[in-house]
Amino acid sequence: MSTTAANSTPTRDGLTLSGLPDRDQPVAPSLWTSLRYFNVYRLIVAAFLAVLGLVNPAALGLGETAPQLFVSSSFAYVAAAALLHVVVVRLRHWFRIQLALHVVTDVVATTVLMYASGDLRNGLGIMLLISLAVAAMLGDRRLTLLFASVATIAVLLEQSLGFVRAGVGHNNASLFQGAILGVAYFVTALITNWLAQLVLKHEDNARLHAIELHNQERINALVMQDTDDGIVVVSDDGIVRQVNKRAEQLLGHRFEEGRTVEEYSSELASMLDAWHRAPGIAPIRLEMQHSGVRVRVRCQTIGGAGRASALIFLEDLSTLEAEAQADKLVALGRLTANIAHEIRNPLSAITHAADLMMEEKRAESRERLARIIRDNALRLDRMVKDVLELNRRDRMQSEEIALDSFLATFIDDFVRNENLSSDAIALQGQSGLSVQFDRVHLHQILWNLVRNGWRYGAKQPGSVVIRRVSVGSRVELQVIDDGPGIPAEVRPQLFEPFFTTDSRGTGLGLYISRELASANGAQLDYQPAGVGSVFRLYWQGAK
């Protein structure tokens, strides 16, 4: 049985409780159904009292004072209940007015029947408790108090009339019993109304949660169907519960309720078993037997513990490779345009110097021109070597590298090849760290950073510092120099290809370093410092 809200605004069922609503205001169908059942109960009770009045009401202590009034009142009660039933079925308007008519009918009929019976001990007054309880469930608190007041006044008025009629011989205790019954009316109505409002609040919350859940399910369904990845939902017993269209294409099977993962793909089932045993395993590449498509598979737990339900993502490797190839072609196009521009200048210098050398007869001039040719040829050679380094970024061999021994060896190699003192490069920070990286790539990145740091630094012992920093699972390698730092206006171009402030450089060192770092899942950036420069190479998941 539904209830209304105790406020003056429309409820979630469209019911307004401030004043009498006009006929066009919507009311929840459940309220009308409850009111109709309430009247069916009234009709049954009235019919029972009418039949009892015709047979032998005195056997139950009814109609002792005015038998004829009891009978006629019973039949009038039946007629009123029948009329109210017709009205509540056919006229779905003015809910509050109809509810008030139902309660007033019960109060008037019960009071007259009590007067005809002459005593409260017959139990007729208790019948009003049921009417008030139902009214409290269907109305607001103000209506509830109004109905309880009307019932109490009616009972006290009936007892007062009985006192006047009986005179001195009347039982004075009846007035006190009537007052007690009035208190029971108020208590019953208020408690019932409070409980009804509590139930209403929980119903409202449940309805809102149901709407939110329905909306979330629709969002999930739309996301599953529109995503480019295949998605397979598997229960803890290995049954496939949901599959989107993309997954059907990748698996080569249409979704059928109740099928296991093994029936879709034995490779996928083996991978899922391995993931259940070791949930932290990296994504695995598989070739689907039925579709022949190569996919990358990764899993994610859907709540629970132990062998919980799983969400399987299938990524089409051909699509990923095509996107990567397209990005490569775009980057290669930009790089090729820049290379053509950068090569044109030294080639022009070489050509011009060679022409002059053919005309020049003096030895000192020929030597100067030969030096120009040699310097520009070396610049071109360095540029080609740097471009070849870029070509290696996709041919990496990742391994676990202990930074302590690696950095010690690197510093020895660097100072020996650059003819520096052994204390030129300082090693600081936390020891015992290791990372997953391609050894050649890491060597190349550090070589570029340390060489730049020494070139622009003060060239004193400890001018370049390699510092190891660990915060949680994040590991950083910081290359710090004591040079003048990098001006703010050129920092946005720092990692662009062929950007350099040194006429002897190619401008590819930092660009290549960042590309190699990205290929290994790391990041390289510049961090301004009070004195000098700080380049940070950092990545997650290191030990």
Coordinates of C-alpha atoms in Angstrom, one line a residue, residues 45 101 135 159 161 163 208 221 228 238 248 294 307 346 348 360 436 526 534:
V45 CA -18.0 -4.9 7.6
L101 CA -15.6 11.2 2.7
A135 CA -6.2 7.1 6.4
Q159 CA -20.9 9.4 25.2
L161 CA -25.5 12.2 24.6
F163 CA -25.0 10.5 29.6
L208 CA 16.0 6.4 -7.5
A221 CA 25.7 -1.3 -23.0
D228 CA 36.8 -0.3 -30.8
G238 CA 33.8 -19.8 -16.9
E248 CA 32.1 -11.5 -31.9
R294 CA 45.9 -11.5 -34.0
R307 CA 38.2 -16.8 -8.8
P346 CA 76.4 21.8 -45.2
S348 CA 76.1 24.0 -50.1
E360 CA 92.7 28.6 -55.3
Q436 CA 63.3 -2.6 -17.0
Y526 CA 63.5 19.3 -18.4
V534 CA 68.0 19.3 -14.5

